[in-house]
mmCIF file of C-alpha atoms and ligand atoms in Angstrom:
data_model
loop_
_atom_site.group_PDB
_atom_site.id
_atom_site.type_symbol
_atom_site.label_atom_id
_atom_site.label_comp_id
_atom_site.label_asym_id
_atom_site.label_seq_id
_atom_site.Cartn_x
_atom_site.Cartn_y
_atom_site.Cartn_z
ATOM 1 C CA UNK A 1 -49.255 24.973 -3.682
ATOM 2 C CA UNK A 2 -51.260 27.495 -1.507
ATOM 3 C CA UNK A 3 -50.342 27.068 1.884
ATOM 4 C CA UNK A 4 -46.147 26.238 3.650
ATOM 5 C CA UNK A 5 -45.262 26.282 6.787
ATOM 6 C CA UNK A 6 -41.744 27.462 8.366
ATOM 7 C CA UNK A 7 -40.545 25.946 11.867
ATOM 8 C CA UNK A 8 -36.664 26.231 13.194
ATOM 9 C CA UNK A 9 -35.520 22.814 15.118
ATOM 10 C CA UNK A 10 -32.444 22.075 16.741
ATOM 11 C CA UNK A 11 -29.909 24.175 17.875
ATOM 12 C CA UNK A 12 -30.539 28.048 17.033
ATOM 13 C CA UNK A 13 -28.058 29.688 15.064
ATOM 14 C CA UNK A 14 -27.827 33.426 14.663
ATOM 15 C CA UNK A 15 -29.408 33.902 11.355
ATOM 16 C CA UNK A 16 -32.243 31.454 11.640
ATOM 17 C CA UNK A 17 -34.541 34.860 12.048
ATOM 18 C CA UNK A 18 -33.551 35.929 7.963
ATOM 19 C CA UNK A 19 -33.898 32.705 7.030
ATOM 20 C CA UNK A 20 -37.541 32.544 8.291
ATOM 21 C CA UNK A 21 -38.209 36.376 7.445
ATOM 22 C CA UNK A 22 -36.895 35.105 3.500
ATOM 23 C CA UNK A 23 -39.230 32.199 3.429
ATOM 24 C CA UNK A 24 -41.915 34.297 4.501
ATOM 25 C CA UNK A 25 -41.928 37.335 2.552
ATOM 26 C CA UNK A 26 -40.872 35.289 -0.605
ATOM 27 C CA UNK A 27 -43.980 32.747 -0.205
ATOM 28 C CA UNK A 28 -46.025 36.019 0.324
ATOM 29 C CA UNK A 29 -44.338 37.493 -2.693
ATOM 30 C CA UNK A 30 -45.472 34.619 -5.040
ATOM 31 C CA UNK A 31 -49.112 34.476 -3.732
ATOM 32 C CA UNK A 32 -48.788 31.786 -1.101
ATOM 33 C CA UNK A 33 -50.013 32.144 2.785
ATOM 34 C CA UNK A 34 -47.452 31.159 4.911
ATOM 35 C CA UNK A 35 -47.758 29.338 8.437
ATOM 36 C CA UNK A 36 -45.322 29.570 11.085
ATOM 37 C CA UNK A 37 -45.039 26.286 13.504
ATOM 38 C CA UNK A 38 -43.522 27.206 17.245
ATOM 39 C CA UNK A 39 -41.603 25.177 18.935
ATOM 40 C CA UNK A 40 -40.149 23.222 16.274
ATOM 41 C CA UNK A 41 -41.646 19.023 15.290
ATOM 42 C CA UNK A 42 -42.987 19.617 19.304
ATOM 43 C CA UNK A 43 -44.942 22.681 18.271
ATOM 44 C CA UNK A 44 -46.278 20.338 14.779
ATOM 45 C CA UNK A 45 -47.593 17.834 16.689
ATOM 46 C CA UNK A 46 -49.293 19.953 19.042
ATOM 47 C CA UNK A 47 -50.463 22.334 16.753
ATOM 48 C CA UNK A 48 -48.603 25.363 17.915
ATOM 49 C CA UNK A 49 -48.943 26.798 14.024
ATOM 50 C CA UNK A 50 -50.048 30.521 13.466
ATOM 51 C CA UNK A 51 -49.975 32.523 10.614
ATOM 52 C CA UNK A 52 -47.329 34.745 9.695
ATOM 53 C CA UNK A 53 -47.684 38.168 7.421
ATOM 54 C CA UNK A 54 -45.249 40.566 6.085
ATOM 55 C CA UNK A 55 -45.300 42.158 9.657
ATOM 56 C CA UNK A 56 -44.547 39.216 11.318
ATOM 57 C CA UNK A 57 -41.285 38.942 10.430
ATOM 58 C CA UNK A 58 -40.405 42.885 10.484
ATOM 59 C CA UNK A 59 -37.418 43.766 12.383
ATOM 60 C CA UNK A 60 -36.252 40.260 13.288
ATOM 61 C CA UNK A 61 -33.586 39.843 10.547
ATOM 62 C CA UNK A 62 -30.392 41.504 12.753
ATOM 63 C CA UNK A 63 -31.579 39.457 15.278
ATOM 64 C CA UNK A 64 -30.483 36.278 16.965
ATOM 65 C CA UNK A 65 -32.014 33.497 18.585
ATOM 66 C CA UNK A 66 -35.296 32.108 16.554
ATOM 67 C CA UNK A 67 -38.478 33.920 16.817
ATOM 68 C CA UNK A 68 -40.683 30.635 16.316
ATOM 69 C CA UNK A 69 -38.754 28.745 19.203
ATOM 70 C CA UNK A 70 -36.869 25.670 18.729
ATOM 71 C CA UNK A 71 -36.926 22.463 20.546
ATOM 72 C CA UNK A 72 -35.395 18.914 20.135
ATOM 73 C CA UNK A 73 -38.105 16.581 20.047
ATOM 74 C CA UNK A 74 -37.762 12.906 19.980
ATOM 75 C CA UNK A 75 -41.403 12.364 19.522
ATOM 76 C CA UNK A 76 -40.822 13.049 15.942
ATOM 77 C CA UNK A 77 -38.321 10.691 15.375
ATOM 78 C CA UNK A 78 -41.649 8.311 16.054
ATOM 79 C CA UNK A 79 -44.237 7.076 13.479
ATOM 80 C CA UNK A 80 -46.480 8.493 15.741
ATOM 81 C CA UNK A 81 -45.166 11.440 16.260
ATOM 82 C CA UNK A 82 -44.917 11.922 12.486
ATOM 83 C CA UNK A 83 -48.739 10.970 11.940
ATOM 84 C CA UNK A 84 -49.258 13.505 14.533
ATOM 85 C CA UNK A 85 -47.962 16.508 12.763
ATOM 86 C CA UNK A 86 -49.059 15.278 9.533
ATOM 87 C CA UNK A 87 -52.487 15.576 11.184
ATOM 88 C CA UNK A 88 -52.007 18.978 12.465
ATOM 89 C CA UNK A 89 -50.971 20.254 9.070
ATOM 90 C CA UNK A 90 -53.527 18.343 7.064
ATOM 91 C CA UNK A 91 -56.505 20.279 9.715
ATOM 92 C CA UNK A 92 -54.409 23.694 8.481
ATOM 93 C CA UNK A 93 -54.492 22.931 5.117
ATOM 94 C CA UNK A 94 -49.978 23.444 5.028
ATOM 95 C CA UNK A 95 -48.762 21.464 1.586
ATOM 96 C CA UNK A 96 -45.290 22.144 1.998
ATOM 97 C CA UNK A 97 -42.981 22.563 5.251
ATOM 98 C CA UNK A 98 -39.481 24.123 5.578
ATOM 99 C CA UNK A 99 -37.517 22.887 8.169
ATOM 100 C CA UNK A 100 -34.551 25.367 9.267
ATOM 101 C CA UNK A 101 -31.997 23.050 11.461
ATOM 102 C CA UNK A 102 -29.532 20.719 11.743
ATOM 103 C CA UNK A 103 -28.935 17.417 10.104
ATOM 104 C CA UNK A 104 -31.234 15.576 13.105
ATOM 105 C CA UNK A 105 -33.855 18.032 11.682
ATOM 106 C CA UNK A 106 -33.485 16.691 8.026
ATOM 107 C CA UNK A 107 -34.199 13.254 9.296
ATOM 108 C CA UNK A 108 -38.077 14.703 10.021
ATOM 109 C CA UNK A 109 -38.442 16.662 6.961
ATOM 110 C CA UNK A 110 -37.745 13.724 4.629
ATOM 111 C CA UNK A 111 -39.846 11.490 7.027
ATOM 112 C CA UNK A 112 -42.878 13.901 6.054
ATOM 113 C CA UNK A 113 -41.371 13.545 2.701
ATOM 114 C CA UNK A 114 -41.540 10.338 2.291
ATOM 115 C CA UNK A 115 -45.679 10.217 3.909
ATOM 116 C CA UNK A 116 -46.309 12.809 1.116
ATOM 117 C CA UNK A 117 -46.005 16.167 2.508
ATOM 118 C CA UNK A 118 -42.629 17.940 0.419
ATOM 119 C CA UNK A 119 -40.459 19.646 2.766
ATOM 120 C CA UNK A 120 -37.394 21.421 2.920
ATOM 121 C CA UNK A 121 -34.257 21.375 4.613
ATOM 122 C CA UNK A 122 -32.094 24.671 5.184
ATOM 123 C CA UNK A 123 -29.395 24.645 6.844
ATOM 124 C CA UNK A 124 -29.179 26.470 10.315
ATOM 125 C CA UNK A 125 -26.270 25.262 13.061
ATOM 126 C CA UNK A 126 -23.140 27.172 14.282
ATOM 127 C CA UNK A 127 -21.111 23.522 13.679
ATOM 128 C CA UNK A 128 -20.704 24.028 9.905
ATOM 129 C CA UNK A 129 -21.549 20.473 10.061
ATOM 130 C CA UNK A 130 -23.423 19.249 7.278
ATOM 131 C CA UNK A 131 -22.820 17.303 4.841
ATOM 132 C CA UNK A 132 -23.348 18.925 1.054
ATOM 133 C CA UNK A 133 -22.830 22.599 2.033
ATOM 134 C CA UNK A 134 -20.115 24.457 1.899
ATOM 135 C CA UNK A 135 -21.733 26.781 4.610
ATOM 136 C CA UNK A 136 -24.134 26.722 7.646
ATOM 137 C CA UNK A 137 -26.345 29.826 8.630
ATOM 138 C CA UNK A 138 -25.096 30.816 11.937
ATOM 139 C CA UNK A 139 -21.406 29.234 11.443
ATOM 140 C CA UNK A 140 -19.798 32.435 10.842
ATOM 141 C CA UNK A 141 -21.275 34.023 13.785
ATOM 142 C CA UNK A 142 -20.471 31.879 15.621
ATOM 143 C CA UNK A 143 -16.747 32.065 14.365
ATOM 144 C CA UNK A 144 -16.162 35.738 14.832
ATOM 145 C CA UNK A 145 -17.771 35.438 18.489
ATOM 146 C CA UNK A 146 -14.749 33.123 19.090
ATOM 147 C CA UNK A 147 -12.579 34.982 17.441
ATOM 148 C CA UNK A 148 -13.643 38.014 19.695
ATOM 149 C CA UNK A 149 -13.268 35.755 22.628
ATOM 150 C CA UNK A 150 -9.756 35.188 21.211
ATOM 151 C CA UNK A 151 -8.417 38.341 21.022
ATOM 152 C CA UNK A 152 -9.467 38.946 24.580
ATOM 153 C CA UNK A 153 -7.780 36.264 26.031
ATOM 154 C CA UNK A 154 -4.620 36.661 24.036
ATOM 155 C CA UNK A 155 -4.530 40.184 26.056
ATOM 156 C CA UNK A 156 -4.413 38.841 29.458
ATOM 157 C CA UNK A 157 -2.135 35.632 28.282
ATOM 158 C CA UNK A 158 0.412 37.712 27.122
ATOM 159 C CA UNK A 159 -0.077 39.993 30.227
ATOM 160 C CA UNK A 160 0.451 36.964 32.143
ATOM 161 C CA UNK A 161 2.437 35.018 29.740
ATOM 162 C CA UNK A 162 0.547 32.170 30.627
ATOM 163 C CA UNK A 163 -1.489 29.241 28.297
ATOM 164 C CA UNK A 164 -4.971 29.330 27.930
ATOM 165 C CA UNK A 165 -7.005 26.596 26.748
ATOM 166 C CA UNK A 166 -10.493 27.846 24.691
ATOM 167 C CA UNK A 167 -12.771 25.117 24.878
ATOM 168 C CA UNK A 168 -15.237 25.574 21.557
ATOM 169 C CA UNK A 169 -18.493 24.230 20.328
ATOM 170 C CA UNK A 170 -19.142 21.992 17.075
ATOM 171 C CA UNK A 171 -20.779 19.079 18.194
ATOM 172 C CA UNK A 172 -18.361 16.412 16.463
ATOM 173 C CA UNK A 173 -17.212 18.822 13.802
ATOM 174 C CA UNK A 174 -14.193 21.121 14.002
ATOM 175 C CA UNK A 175 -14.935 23.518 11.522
ATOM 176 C CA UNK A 176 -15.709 26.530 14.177
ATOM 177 C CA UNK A 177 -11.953 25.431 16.972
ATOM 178 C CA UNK A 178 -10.240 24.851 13.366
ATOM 179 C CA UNK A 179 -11.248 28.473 11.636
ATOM 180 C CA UNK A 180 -10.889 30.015 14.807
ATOM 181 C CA UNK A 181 -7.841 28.919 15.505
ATOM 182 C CA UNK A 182 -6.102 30.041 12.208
ATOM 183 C CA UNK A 183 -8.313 33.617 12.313
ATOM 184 C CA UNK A 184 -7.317 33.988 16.168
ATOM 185 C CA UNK A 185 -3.331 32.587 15.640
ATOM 186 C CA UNK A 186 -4.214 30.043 17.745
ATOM 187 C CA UNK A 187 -0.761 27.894 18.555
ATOM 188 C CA UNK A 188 -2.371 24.741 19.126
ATOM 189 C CA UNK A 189 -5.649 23.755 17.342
ATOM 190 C CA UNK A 190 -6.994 20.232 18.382
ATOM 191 C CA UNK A 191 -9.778 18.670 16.249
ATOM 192 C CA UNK A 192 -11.774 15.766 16.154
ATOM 193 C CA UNK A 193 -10.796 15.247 12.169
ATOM 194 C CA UNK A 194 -7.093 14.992 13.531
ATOM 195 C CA UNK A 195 -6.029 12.067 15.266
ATOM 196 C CA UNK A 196 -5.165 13.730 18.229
ATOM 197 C CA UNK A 197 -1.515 13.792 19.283
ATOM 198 C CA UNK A 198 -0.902 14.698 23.513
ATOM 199 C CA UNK A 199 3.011 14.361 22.513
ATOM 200 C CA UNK A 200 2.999 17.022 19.360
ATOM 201 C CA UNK A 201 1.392 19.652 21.942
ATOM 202 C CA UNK A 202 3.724 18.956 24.320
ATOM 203 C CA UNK A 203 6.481 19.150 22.252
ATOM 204 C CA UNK A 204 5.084 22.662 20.543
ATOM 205 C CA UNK A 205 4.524 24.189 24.011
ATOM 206 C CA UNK A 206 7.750 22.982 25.097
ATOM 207 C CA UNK A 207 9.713 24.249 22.320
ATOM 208 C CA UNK A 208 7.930 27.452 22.191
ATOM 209 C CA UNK A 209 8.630 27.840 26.232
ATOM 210 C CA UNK A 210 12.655 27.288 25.356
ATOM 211 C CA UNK A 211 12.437 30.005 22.686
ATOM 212 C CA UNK A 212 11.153 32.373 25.374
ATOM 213 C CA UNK A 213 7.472 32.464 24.180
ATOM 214 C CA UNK A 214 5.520 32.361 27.243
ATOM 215 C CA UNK A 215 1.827 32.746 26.374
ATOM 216 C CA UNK A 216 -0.040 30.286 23.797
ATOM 217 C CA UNK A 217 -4.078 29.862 22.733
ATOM 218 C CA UNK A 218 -4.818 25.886 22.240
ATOM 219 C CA UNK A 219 -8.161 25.899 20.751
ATOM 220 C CA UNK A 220 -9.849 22.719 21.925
ATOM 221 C CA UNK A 221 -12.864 21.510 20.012
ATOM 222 C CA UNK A 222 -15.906 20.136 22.340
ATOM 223 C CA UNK A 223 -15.737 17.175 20.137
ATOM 224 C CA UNK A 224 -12.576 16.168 21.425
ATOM 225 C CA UNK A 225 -12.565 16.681 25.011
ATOM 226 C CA UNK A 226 -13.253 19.219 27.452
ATOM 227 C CA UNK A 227 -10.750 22.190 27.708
ATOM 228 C CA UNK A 228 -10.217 21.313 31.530
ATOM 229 C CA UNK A 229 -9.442 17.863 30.970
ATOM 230 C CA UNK A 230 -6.688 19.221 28.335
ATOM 231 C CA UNK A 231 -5.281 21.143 30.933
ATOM 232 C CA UNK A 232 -4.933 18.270 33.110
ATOM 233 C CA UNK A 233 -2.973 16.572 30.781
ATOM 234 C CA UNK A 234 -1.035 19.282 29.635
ATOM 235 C CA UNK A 235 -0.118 19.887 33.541
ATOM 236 C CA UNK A 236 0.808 16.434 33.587
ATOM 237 C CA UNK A 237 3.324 15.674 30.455
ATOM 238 C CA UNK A 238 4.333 19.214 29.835
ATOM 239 C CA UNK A 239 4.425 20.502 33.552
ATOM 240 C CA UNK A 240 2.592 23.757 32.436
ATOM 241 C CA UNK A 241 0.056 25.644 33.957
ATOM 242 C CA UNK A 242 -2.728 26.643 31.891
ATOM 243 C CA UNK A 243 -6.187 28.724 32.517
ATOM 244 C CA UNK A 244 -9.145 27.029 30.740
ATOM 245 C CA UNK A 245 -11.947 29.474 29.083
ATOM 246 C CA UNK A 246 -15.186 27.451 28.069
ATOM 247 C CA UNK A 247 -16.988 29.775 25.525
ATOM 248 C CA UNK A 248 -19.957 27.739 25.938
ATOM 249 C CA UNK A 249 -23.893 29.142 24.710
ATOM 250 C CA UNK A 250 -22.501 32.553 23.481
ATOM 251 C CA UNK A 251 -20.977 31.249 20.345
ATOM 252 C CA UNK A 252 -25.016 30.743 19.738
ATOM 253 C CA UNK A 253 -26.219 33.949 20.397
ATOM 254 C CA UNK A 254 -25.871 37.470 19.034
ATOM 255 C CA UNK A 255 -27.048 39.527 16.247
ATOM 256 C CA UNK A 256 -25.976 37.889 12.791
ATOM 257 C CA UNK A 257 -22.803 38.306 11.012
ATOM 258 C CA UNK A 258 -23.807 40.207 7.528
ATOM 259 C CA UNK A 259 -22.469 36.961 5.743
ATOM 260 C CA UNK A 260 -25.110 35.188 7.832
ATOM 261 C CA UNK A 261 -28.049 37.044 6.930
ATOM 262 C CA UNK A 262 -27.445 36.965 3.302
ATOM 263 C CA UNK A 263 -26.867 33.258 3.134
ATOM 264 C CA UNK A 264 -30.189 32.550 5.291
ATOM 265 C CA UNK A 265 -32.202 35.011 2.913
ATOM 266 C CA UNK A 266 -30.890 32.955 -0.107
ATOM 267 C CA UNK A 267 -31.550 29.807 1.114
ATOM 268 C CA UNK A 268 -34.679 30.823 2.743
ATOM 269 C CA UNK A 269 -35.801 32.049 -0.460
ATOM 270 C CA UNK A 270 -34.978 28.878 -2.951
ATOM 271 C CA UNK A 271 -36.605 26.692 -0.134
ATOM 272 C CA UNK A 272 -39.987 27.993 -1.200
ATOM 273 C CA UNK A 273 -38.979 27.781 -4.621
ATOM 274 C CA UNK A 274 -38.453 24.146 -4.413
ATOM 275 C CA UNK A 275 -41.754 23.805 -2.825
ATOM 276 C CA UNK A 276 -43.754 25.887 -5.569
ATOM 277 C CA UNK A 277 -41.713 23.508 -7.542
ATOM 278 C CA UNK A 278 -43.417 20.777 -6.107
ATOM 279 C CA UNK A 279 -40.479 19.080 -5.073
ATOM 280 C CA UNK A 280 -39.735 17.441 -1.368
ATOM 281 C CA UNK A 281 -36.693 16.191 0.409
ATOM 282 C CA UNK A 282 -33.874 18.419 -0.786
ATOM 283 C CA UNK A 283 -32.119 20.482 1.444
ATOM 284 C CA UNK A 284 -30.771 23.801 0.069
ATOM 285 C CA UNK A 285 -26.801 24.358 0.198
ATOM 286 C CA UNK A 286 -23.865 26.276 -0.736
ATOM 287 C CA UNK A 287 -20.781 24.660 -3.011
ATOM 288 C CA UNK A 288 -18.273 26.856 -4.335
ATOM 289 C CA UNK A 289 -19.907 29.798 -3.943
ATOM 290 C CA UNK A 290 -23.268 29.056 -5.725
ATOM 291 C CA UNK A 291 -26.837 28.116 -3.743
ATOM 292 C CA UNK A 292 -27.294 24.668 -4.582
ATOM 293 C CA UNK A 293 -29.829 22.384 -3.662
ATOM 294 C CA UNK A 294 -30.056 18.503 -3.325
ATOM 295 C CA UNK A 295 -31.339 14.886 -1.953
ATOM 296 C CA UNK A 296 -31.612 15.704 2.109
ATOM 297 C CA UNK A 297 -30.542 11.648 2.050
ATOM 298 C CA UNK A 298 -26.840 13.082 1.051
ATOM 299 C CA UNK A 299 -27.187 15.392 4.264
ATOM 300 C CA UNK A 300 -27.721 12.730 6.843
ATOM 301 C CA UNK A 301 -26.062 9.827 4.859
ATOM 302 C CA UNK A 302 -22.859 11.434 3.724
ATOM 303 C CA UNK A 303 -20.206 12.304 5.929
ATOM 304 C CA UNK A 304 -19.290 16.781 6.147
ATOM 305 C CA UNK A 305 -15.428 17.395 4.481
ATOM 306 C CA UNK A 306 -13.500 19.463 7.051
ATOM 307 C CA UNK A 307 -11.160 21.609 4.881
ATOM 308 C CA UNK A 308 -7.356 20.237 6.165
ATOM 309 C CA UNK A 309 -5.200 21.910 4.137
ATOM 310 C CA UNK A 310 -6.686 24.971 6.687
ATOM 311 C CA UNK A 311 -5.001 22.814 9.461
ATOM 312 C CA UNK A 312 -1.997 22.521 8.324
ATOM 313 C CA UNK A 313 -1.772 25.734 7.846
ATOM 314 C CA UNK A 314 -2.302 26.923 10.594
ATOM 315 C CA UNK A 315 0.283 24.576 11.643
ATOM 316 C CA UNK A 316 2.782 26.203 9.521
ATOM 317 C CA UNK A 317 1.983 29.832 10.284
ATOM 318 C CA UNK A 318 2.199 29.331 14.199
ATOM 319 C CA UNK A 319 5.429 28.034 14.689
HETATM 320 O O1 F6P B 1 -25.499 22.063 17.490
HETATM 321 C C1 F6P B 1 -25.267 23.269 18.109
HETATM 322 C C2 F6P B 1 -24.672 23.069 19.471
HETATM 323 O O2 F6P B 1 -24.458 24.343 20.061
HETATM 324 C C3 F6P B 1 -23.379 22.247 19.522
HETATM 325 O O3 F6P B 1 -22.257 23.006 19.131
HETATM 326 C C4 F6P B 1 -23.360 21.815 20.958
HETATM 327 O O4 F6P B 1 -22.646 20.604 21.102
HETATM 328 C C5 F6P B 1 -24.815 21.608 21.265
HETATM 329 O O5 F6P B 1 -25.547 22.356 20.308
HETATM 330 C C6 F6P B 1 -25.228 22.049 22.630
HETATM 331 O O6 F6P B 1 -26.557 21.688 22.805
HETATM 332 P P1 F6P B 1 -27.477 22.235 23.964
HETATM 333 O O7 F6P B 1 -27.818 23.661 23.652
HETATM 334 O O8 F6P B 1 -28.659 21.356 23.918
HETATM 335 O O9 F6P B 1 -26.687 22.157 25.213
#
């Protein structure tokens, strides 16, 4: 293998920019010249690919965002999208592709895969969400941006003594509302993994309000429902007025957590390893502390283990 290509898809996640910098500079370390496709599968088919030296990538690893772009493009869910970008690499000679992303973006990579170009998945979403890794590049950004948030509002509740609601991201996951909430001492936690109980955080608000505590952080995750139409609820059984927050884009942005950076350099760097390998369709991960890598099919087939003992927990330690 002479030529690999690098594009970010999906969602950004702070730490995508290490992850790219580590595929680069290790593909240039072993000899290889290494492409960089904008715009994610859009930017393939369209041939938006550019090469990318040991400059190219200086100075972006503290940074968040992507520097190549990212896009979610349905195009390349198509045959013909597919032929399309397998066209575009074939004219630029690429023989292996990384794909930094989310699940969705897996589904691509193994579809080139499977027409004979290898490629790569890494792991890159704030929801912690996929299945086979421990650990997501941007997820614990992501988490201590909440937990920021957290602390803030827990100020001005107590101030107040009133309930807030924090509305979180995860997609369908509650990895990010569930960490948070046990980092933050979040009272309430709701979660999509938890069948989710209106008359248990009634009760806990209740009880809390007869014990004299007046102020109390419910971390909602977006999987669930929106934080405003908790507080309507909540208004309605429990008779308490709340104050909804909805964190919203800036749990994706921001400069990446030293935890982040490290993971996206290791993974960036064994995803060119598996390519020099001459392997295709694994996706790199984390399990129990050691970079792992293994069929992308368990990514998008298998089903990601929220850790519950975590919940309960936090259950526990908020009463
Ligand atoms: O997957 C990352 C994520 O931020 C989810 O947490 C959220 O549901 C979604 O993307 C938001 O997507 P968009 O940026 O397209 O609004």
């Amino acid at each position: 293998m002479k030529k690999i290509a690098v594009l970010t898809s999906g969602g950004d996640a702070p730490g995508m920019n290490a992850a790219i910098r580590a595929v680069v500079r290790k593909g240039i370390y072993h000899g290889l010249e290494v492409m960089g496709v904008y715009n994610g599968y859009q930017g393939l088919i369209e041939g938006n690919i550019h090469k990318l030296d040991l400059g190219s990538v200086g100075d972006i690893i503290q940074r968040g965002g992507t520097r190549l772009y990212s896009a979610r493009c349905l195009e390349f869910m198509t045959e013909e999208g597919q032929l399309k970008g397998i066209e575009q690499m074939k004219k630029h000679g690429i023989e292996g592709l990384v794909v930094i992303g989310g699940d969705g973006s897996y589904r691509g990579a193994m579809a080139l895969t499977k027409r004979g170009i290898p490629a790569v998945g890494v792991p890159g979403t704030i929801d912690n969400d996929i299945p086979g890794t421990d650990y997501t590049i941007g997820f614990d950004t992501a988490l201590n941006t909440v937990i920021e948030a957290i602390d803030k509002i827990r100020d001005t509740a107590t101030s107040h003594e009133r309930t807030f609601i924090v509305e979180v991201m995860g997609r369908d996951a509650g990895d990010l509302a569930l960490w948070a909430g046990l980092a933050g001492g979040a009272e309430t936690i709701v979660i999509p993994e938890d069948p989710y109980q209106l008359d248990d955080i009634v009760a806990r608000l209740k009880s809390g309000h007869e014990r004299g505590k007046k102020h109390s952080i419910i971390i909602v995750a977006e999987g669930v429902m929106s934080g405003n139409a908790l507080a309507k609820l909540i208004e309605q059984h429990a008779n308490i007025e709340t104050r909804v927050s909805v964190l919203g884009h800036i749990q994706r942005g921001g400069s990446p957590t030293a935890r982040d950076r490290v993971l996206a350099s290791q993974f960036g760097a064994r995803a060119v390893e598996i390519l020099m390998e001459g392997q295709g369709g694994l996706a790199v991960g984390m399990r129990n502390h050691q970079v792992v890598d293994y069929s992308m099919t368990e990514a998008f087939q298998g089903s990601h283990k929220t850790d519950l003992s975590m919940y309960q927990l936090s259950k526990e330690l908020s009463i």
